[in-house]
Amino acid sequence: MKSSLLEIVQWCNCITDFGAIVDCPSYWQLLVGTQLVGLIRTGEVSSLRTASDGQSPPPLEFKDCERQVTFAAWCDSRAKRTDAMAKLLAQMRHEESWASLAKWRDELYPIYGDPSDPKGIAVFIERASAANFGVRTFGVHINGIVRNAETGELSMWIARRSATKSMWPGYLDQVVAGGMGNGIGLTETVVKECYEEGGIPAELARTATCAGTIQYFTETDQGLQPETQFVYDLELPNDFVPRPQDGEVQEFNLWPIPEVIERIKLKQFKPNSAMCIVDFLIRRGYITPENEPDYLEIIDNIHVKLPLPGF
């Protein structure tokens, strides 16, 4: 059964009122100083408290009346917080406290929100725990497009995710997409992901054009996931064929835009990848106020304000 494009973007963006979530008893606030940086499900707080209290000294403090989790006074720098969280999450992984930690990535994600840090980074945490802490994450999504030399019509390279991926196995995806971790910059992330996922050489990857962002709140099994994805358009030569490099992609297919739209409506794409392509279709005039009755509501759902710190 086909879904509307509005239903597709709302499949990705599940939260419409952030204020209501902040005040909801289902979540605790994660703070750095007085800065809100994340939201933790109430059901996850007990195991986090137990693990923290098991450290000496405990790195976290818990304020029950306010439903707030803060860093202890001794965790007064990015380095101290990062070291403390690495030990804490390693312990929780060993004790199987959170199911997400079974999918340990050995990749660090930054949490922003410390104005005293040169880059505004308060702490790095293991990527697998990001949704548990409900912190804002960042990534890049790259639309790989090919222009017909005679007609000017566009086609798009689409990746099929490996069946062994821990998240959304077998679903369709952008030609290249990846998270921004370890403090790596945007251009470096684009170049890195292009080569690792599609075998796209650096000189070609650097021609990708930043076309803005999409932003949304997704509710996952682990928790709330507010994300900003930097969107790039990369026009590829007609004779270039991307090739899987790192085992994360099963295959690539070059499809005309109408077929891509059809597969989006059939929910064959990973939700945020579908949203990214909907953004592309709006920017390139495939979706207009004249042919899409939910035009404005779609835009509202792909450009949600995220009241959490970023870089």
Tab-separated table of C-alpha atoms in Angstrom:
chain	number	residue	atom	x	y	z
A	1	MET	CA	0.000	0.000	0.000
A	2	LYS	CA	1.342	3.402	-0.969
A	3	SER	CA	1.819	6.184	1.561
A	4	SER	CA	1.480	9.896	0.910
A	5	LEU	CA	4.622	12.015	0.977
A	6	LEU	CA	3.367	13.668	4.163
A	7	GLU	CA	3.024	10.246	5.793
A	8	ILE	CA	6.559	9.417	4.656
A	9	VAL	CA	8.157	12.479	6.251
A	10	GLN	CA	6.077	12.007	9.405
A	11	TRP	CA	7.383	8.435	9.547
A	12	CYS	CA	10.745	10.083	10.189
A	13	ASN	CA	9.682	13.163	12.157
A	14	CYS	CA	7.609	11.795	15.034
A	15	ILE	CA	7.638	14.751	17.447
A	16	THR	CA	5.740	17.960	16.770
A	17	ASP	CA	5.853	19.639	20.198
A	18	PHE	CA	9.286	19.567	21.819
A	19	GLY	CA	8.087	21.620	24.791
A	20	ALA	CA	5.531	18.983	25.689
A	21	ILE	CA	8.235	16.298	25.616
A	22	VAL	CA	10.527	18.316	27.898
A	23	ASP	CA	7.738	18.693	30.466
A	24	CYS	CA	6.539	15.105	30.103
A	25	PRO	CA	7.191	12.695	33.027
A	26	SER	CA	8.303	10.121	30.472
A	27	TYR	CA	11.643	11.924	30.086
A	28	TRP	CA	14.453	13.279	32.239
A	29	GLN	CA	16.537	16.240	31.120
A	30	LEU	CA	20.267	15.774	30.495
A	31	LEU	CA	22.115	18.976	31.366
A	32	VAL	CA	25.642	20.322	31.044
A	33	GLY	CA	25.629	23.081	33.617
A	34	THR	CA	22.287	24.738	32.958
A	35	GLN	CA	22.264	23.864	29.243
A	36	LEU	CA	19.748	21.238	28.127
A	37	VAL	CA	21.582	18.823	25.809
A	38	GLY	CA	19.364	15.745	25.748
A	39	LEU	CA	16.317	13.861	26.997
A	40	ILE	CA	16.527	10.425	28.617
A	41	ARG	CA	13.554	8.094	28.880
A	42	THR	CA	12.479	7.696	32.478
A	43	GLY	CA	12.709	3.918	32.151
A	44	GLU	CA	16.427	4.174	31.303
A	45	VAL	CA	17.375	6.389	34.256
A	46	SER	CA	17.489	3.693	36.939
A	47	SER	CA	20.184	1.626	35.200
A	48	LEU	CA	22.130	4.797	34.408
A	49	ARG	CA	21.995	5.847	38.075
A	50	THR	CA	23.107	2.388	39.240
A	51	ALA	CA	26.071	2.410	36.868
A	52	SER	CA	27.069	5.960	37.806
A	53	ASP	CA	26.847	5.241	41.545
A	54	GLY	CA	29.109	2.255	40.956
A	55	GLN	CA	31.918	4.516	39.775
A	56	SER	CA	34.289	6.232	42.192
A	57	PRO	CA	33.617	9.074	42.223
A	58	PRO	CA	30.203	9.003	40.470
A	59	PRO	CA	30.282	11.144	37.301
A	60	LEU	CA	26.557	11.941	37.273
A	61	GLU	CA	24.095	13.506	39.688
A	62	PHE	CA	20.352	12.823	39.672
A	63	LYS	CA	17.736	15.358	40.764
A	64	ASP	CA	14.513	13.450	41.238
A	65	CYS	CA	12.131	16.368	41.771
A	66	GLU	CA	13.310	18.172	38.633
A	67	ARG	CA	13.831	14.941	36.634
A	68	GLN	CA	17.326	16.084	35.709
A	69	VAL	CA	20.660	14.347	35.154
A	70	THR	CA	23.765	16.535	35.435
A	71	PHE	CA	27.509	16.001	35.524
A	72	ALA	CA	29.195	15.991	38.916
A	73	ALA	CA	31.231	19.075	39.808
A	74	TRP	CA	34.520	17.252	39.251
A	75	CYS	CA	33.558	16.590	35.604
A	76	ASP	CA	34.415	20.170	34.689
A	77	SER	CA	36.015	19.715	31.250
A	78	ARG	CA	35.409	17.906	27.990
A	79	ALA	CA	38.296	15.517	28.673
A	80	LYS	CA	37.087	14.583	32.181
A	81	ARG	CA	33.495	14.089	31.040
A	82	THR	CA	34.567	12.007	28.054
A	83	ASP	CA	36.811	9.770	30.132
A	84	ALA	CA	34.111	9.328	32.766
A	85	MET	CA	31.433	8.467	30.196
A	86	ALA	CA	33.729	6.004	28.423
A	87	LYS	CA	34.178	4.077	31.684
A	88	LEU	CA	30.511	4.336	32.569
A	89	LEU	CA	29.235	3.104	29.214
A	90	ALA	CA	31.828	0.310	29.060
A	91	GLN	CA	30.511	-0.895	32.422
A	92	MET	CA	26.913	-0.675	31.211
A	93	ARG	CA	27.831	-2.572	28.067
A	94	HIS	CA	29.445	-5.323	30.148
A	95	GLU	CA	26.380	-5.508	32.394
A	96	GLU	CA	23.999	-5.355	29.407
A	97	SER	CA	22.182	-2.415	30.991
A	98	TRP	CA	20.998	-0.917	27.704
A	99	ALA	CA	20.159	-3.052	24.668
A	100	SER	CA	21.659	-0.410	22.372
A	101	LEU	CA	25.150	-1.054	23.738
A	102	ALA	CA	25.110	-4.551	22.256
A	103	LYS	CA	25.533	-2.679	18.943
A	104	TRP	CA	28.699	-0.939	20.131
A	105	ARG	CA	30.235	1.043	17.269
A	106	ASP	CA	33.615	2.129	18.694
A	107	GLU	CA	32.804	5.572	17.311
A	108	LEU	CA	32.554	8.731	19.361
A	109	TYR	CA	29.776	11.270	18.909
A	110	PRO	CA	30.118	14.827	20.244
A	111	ILE	CA	27.551	16.393	22.545
A	112	TYR	CA	27.642	20.161	22.188
A	113	GLY	CA	26.731	22.664	24.867
A	114	ASP	CA	29.892	23.842	26.634
A	115	PRO	CA	30.612	27.475	25.712
A	116	SER	CA	33.994	27.304	27.453
A	117	ASP	CA	35.231	24.611	25.052
A	118	PRO	CA	36.924	25.903	21.858
A	119	LYS	CA	34.552	23.849	19.704
A	120	GLY	CA	31.582	23.996	22.075
A	121	ILE	CA	31.853	20.235	22.691
A	122	ALA	CA	30.849	19.220	26.205
A	123	VAL	CA	31.612	15.506	25.951
A	124	PHE	CA	32.109	12.646	23.509
A	125	ILE	CA	29.996	9.510	23.943
A	126	GLU	CA	29.838	6.126	22.245
A	127	ARG	CA	27.649	6.445	19.150
A	128	ALA	CA	25.441	3.485	20.094
A	129	SER	CA	24.225	5.338	23.198
A	130	ALA	CA	23.250	8.617	21.479
A	131	ALA	CA	19.535	7.834	21.285
A	132	ASN	CA	19.459	6.713	24.935
A	133	PHE	CA	20.665	10.168	25.925
A	134	GLY	CA	18.381	11.875	23.393
A	135	VAL	CA	21.176	14.164	22.220
A	136	ARG	CA	21.319	15.999	18.923
A	137	THR	CA	23.322	14.125	16.316
A	138	PHE	CA	24.650	15.197	12.938
A	139	GLY	CA	25.300	13.511	9.628
A	140	VAL	CA	25.661	13.971	5.889
A	141	HIS	CA	23.361	12.633	3.172
A	142	ILE	CA	24.496	12.838	-0.436
A	143	ASN	CA	22.164	12.667	-3.423
A	144	GLY	CA	24.139	11.099	-6.258
A	145	ILE	CA	22.539	12.319	-9.483
A	146	VAL	CA	23.222	11.720	-13.165
A	147	ARG	CA	22.034	14.049	-15.918
A	148	ASN	CA	21.067	12.652	-19.321
A	149	ALA	CA	23.276	14.503	-21.810
A	150	GLU	CA	20.539	14.651	-24.464
A	151	THR	CA	17.335	15.243	-22.483
A	152	GLY	CA	18.692	16.824	-19.295
A	153	GLU	CA	16.525	14.462	-17.243
A	154	LEU	CA	17.922	13.347	-13.910
A	155	SER	CA	18.387	9.882	-12.482
A	156	MET	CA	19.584	9.056	-8.991
A	157	TRP	CA	22.021	6.448	-7.714
A	158	ILE	CA	20.381	4.514	-4.876
A	159	ALA	CA	22.131	2.191	-2.430
A	160	ARG	CA	20.574	-0.912	-0.925
A	161	ARG	CA	21.812	-1.350	2.620
A	162	SER	CA	23.521	-4.584	3.527
A	163	ALA	CA	21.318	-7.298	5.017
A	164	THR	CA	23.787	-7.470	7.918
A	165	LYS	CA	23.388	-3.801	8.944
A	166	SER	CA	22.213	-3.425	12.541
A	167	MET	CA	19.817	-0.632	11.536
A	168	TRP	CA	17.367	-0.822	8.595
A	169	PRO	CA	18.969	-3.835	6.867
A	170	GLY	CA	18.024	-4.208	3.209
A	171	TYR	CA	16.349	-0.788	2.969
A	172	LEU	CA	17.141	1.734	0.248
A	173	ASP	CA	19.405	4.685	0.977
A	174	GLN	CA	21.234	7.624	-0.563
A	175	VAL	CA	24.280	6.780	-2.646
A	176	VAL	CA	26.274	7.849	0.428
A	177	ALA	CA	25.238	8.779	3.971
A	178	GLY	CA	26.984	8.752	7.302
A	179	GLY	CA	27.153	10.227	10.758
A	180	MET	CA	29.569	12.942	11.836
A	181	GLY	CA	31.659	11.527	14.640
A	182	ASN	CA	34.951	12.161	16.420
A	183	GLY	CA	34.756	15.897	15.710
A	184	ILE	CA	35.424	15.413	11.980
A	185	GLY	CA	34.317	18.337	9.799
A	186	LEU	CA	31.701	18.341	7.065
A	187	THR	CA	33.928	18.215	3.982
A	188	GLU	CA	36.142	15.561	5.511
A	189	THR	CA	33.069	13.481	6.383
A	190	VAL	CA	31.708	13.791	2.832
A	191	VAL	CA	35.021	12.707	1.302
A	192	LYS	CA	35.475	9.874	3.809
A	193	GLU	CA	31.954	8.465	3.419
A	194	CYS	CA	31.992	8.807	-0.379
A	195	TYR	CA	35.051	6.607	-0.649
A	196	GLU	CA	34.176	4.130	2.097
A	197	GLU	CA	30.599	3.473	0.948
A	198	GLY	CA	30.674	4.069	-2.804
A	199	GLY	CA	34.288	4.092	-3.958
A	200	ILE	CA	33.848	7.710	-5.049
A	201	PRO	CA	37.314	9.326	-5.330
A	202	ALA	CA	38.106	12.411	-3.267
A	203	GLU	CA	38.441	14.745	-6.260
A	204	LEU	CA	34.911	13.838	-7.361
A	205	ALA	CA	33.475	13.886	-3.831
A	206	ARG	CA	34.759	17.430	-3.323
A	207	THR	CA	32.487	18.649	-6.136
A	208	ALA	CA	29.416	17.878	-4.012
A	209	THR	CA	27.361	20.995	-3.292
A	210	CYS	CA	25.844	21.617	0.132
A	211	ALA	CA	22.105	22.185	-0.371
A	212	GLY	CA	21.080	22.890	3.226
A	213	THR	CA	19.821	20.647	6.001
A	214	ILE	CA	16.910	18.518	7.076
A	215	GLN	CA	16.014	18.348	10.777
A	216	TYR	CA	13.638	16.077	12.657
A	217	PHE	CA	12.868	14.198	15.862
A	218	THR	CA	12.702	10.433	15.545
A	219	GLU	CA	11.422	8.128	18.284
A	220	THR	CA	13.466	4.913	18.312
A	221	ASP	CA	13.437	1.773	20.447
A	222	GLN	CA	16.296	3.313	22.440
A	223	GLY	CA	14.868	6.800	22.871
A	224	LEU	CA	14.471	10.197	21.283
A	225	GLN	CA	16.773	11.041	18.390
A	226	PRO	CA	16.930	14.698	17.291
A	227	GLU	CA	19.027	14.864	14.126
A	228	THR	CA	20.446	17.413	11.731
A	229	GLN	CA	21.477	16.030	8.354
A	230	PHE	CA	23.573	18.179	6.038
A	231	VAL	CA	22.321	17.522	2.521
A	232	TYR	CA	24.634	17.474	-0.499
A	233	ASP	CA	23.955	17.084	-4.217
A	234	LEU	CA	26.683	15.338	-6.181
A	235	GLU	CA	26.376	15.218	-9.967
A	236	LEU	CA	28.206	12.110	-11.146
A	237	PRO	CA	29.569	11.433	-14.647
A	238	ASN	CA	27.406	9.245	-16.878
A	239	ASP	CA	30.120	6.596	-17.034
A	240	PHE	CA	30.790	6.456	-13.289
A	241	VAL	CA	29.441	3.478	-11.336
A	242	PRO	CA	29.679	3.511	-7.516
A	243	ARG	CA	30.924	0.276	-6.001
A	244	PRO	CA	30.495	-1.055	-2.448
A	245	GLN	CA	33.715	-0.820	-0.453
A	246	ASP	CA	33.100	-1.432	3.244
A	247	GLY	CA	30.354	-4.063	3.321
A	248	GLU	CA	27.640	-1.591	4.349
A	249	VAL	CA	26.030	-1.524	0.889
A	250	GLN	CA	24.653	-4.562	-0.912
A	251	GLU	CA	24.245	-2.952	-4.328
A	252	PHE	CA	23.743	0.308	-6.214
A	253	ASN	CA	21.009	1.029	-8.745
A	254	LEU	CA	20.561	4.010	-11.060
A	255	TRP	CA	16.864	4.853	-11.272
A	256	PRO	CA	14.891	7.655	-12.945
A	257	ILE	CA	13.261	10.095	-10.525
A	258	PRO	CA	9.688	8.731	-11.030
A	259	GLU	CA	10.831	5.261	-9.931
A	260	VAL	CA	12.583	6.732	-6.894
A	261	ILE	CA	9.350	8.517	-5.920
A	262	GLU	CA	7.367	5.306	-6.342
A	263	ARG	CA	9.709	3.379	-4.053
A	264	ILE	CA	9.598	6.167	-1.469
A	265	LYS	CA	5.807	5.888	-1.327
A	266	LEU	CA	6.125	2.119	-0.880
A	267	LYS	CA	8.292	2.718	2.210
A	268	GLN	CA	11.298	0.950	0.718
A	269	PHE	CA	13.680	3.696	1.881
A	270	LYS	CA	15.139	4.235	5.321
A	271	PRO	CA	12.963	7.016	6.796
A	272	ASN	CA	15.528	9.827	6.958
A	273	SER	CA	16.825	8.918	3.503
A	274	ALA	CA	13.296	9.192	2.129
A	275	MET	CA	12.958	12.584	3.818
A	276	CYS	CA	16.239	13.734	2.294
A	277	ILE	CA	15.042	12.820	-1.201
A	278	VAL	CA	11.708	14.557	-0.613
A	279	ASP	CA	13.735	17.676	0.209
A	280	PHE	CA	15.625	17.205	-3.088
A	281	LEU	CA	12.353	16.818	-4.990
A	282	ILE	CA	11.062	20.077	-3.516
A	283	ARG	CA	14.261	21.970	-4.302
A	284	ARG	CA	14.351	20.697	-7.875
A	285	GLY	CA	10.672	21.421	-8.571
A	286	TYR	CA	9.367	17.855	-8.781
A	287	ILE	CA	7.112	18.577	-5.794
A	288	THR	CA	5.272	21.892	-5.964
A	289	PRO	CA	2.298	23.563	-4.247
A	290	GLU	CA	0.335	22.851	-7.421
A	291	ASN	CA	0.834	19.063	-7.443
A	292	GLU	CA	1.147	18.329	-3.699
A	293	PRO	CA	-1.776	19.255	-1.394
A	294	ASP	CA	0.352	18.774	1.741
A	295	TYR	CA	3.229	20.922	0.449
A	296	LEU	CA	3.553	23.301	3.413
A	297	GLU	CA	3.064	20.615	6.042
A	298	ILE	CA	5.741	18.496	4.367
A	299	ILE	CA	8.176	21.414	4.563
A	300	ASP	CA	7.318	21.957	8.238
A	301	ASN	CA	8.195	18.324	8.947
A	302	ILE	CA	11.563	18.319	7.181
A	303	HIS	CA	12.815	21.556	8.719
A	304	VAL	CA	11.938	21.171	12.406
A	305	LYS	CA	13.560	23.532	14.894
A	306	LEU	CA	15.814	21.591	17.267
A	307	PRO	CA	16.248	23.556	20.520
A	308	LEU	CA	19.421	21.686	21.446
A	309	PRO	CA	22.981	22.990	20.967
A	310	GLY	CA	25.007	22.281	17.853
A	311	PHE	CA	28.285	23.352	16.338
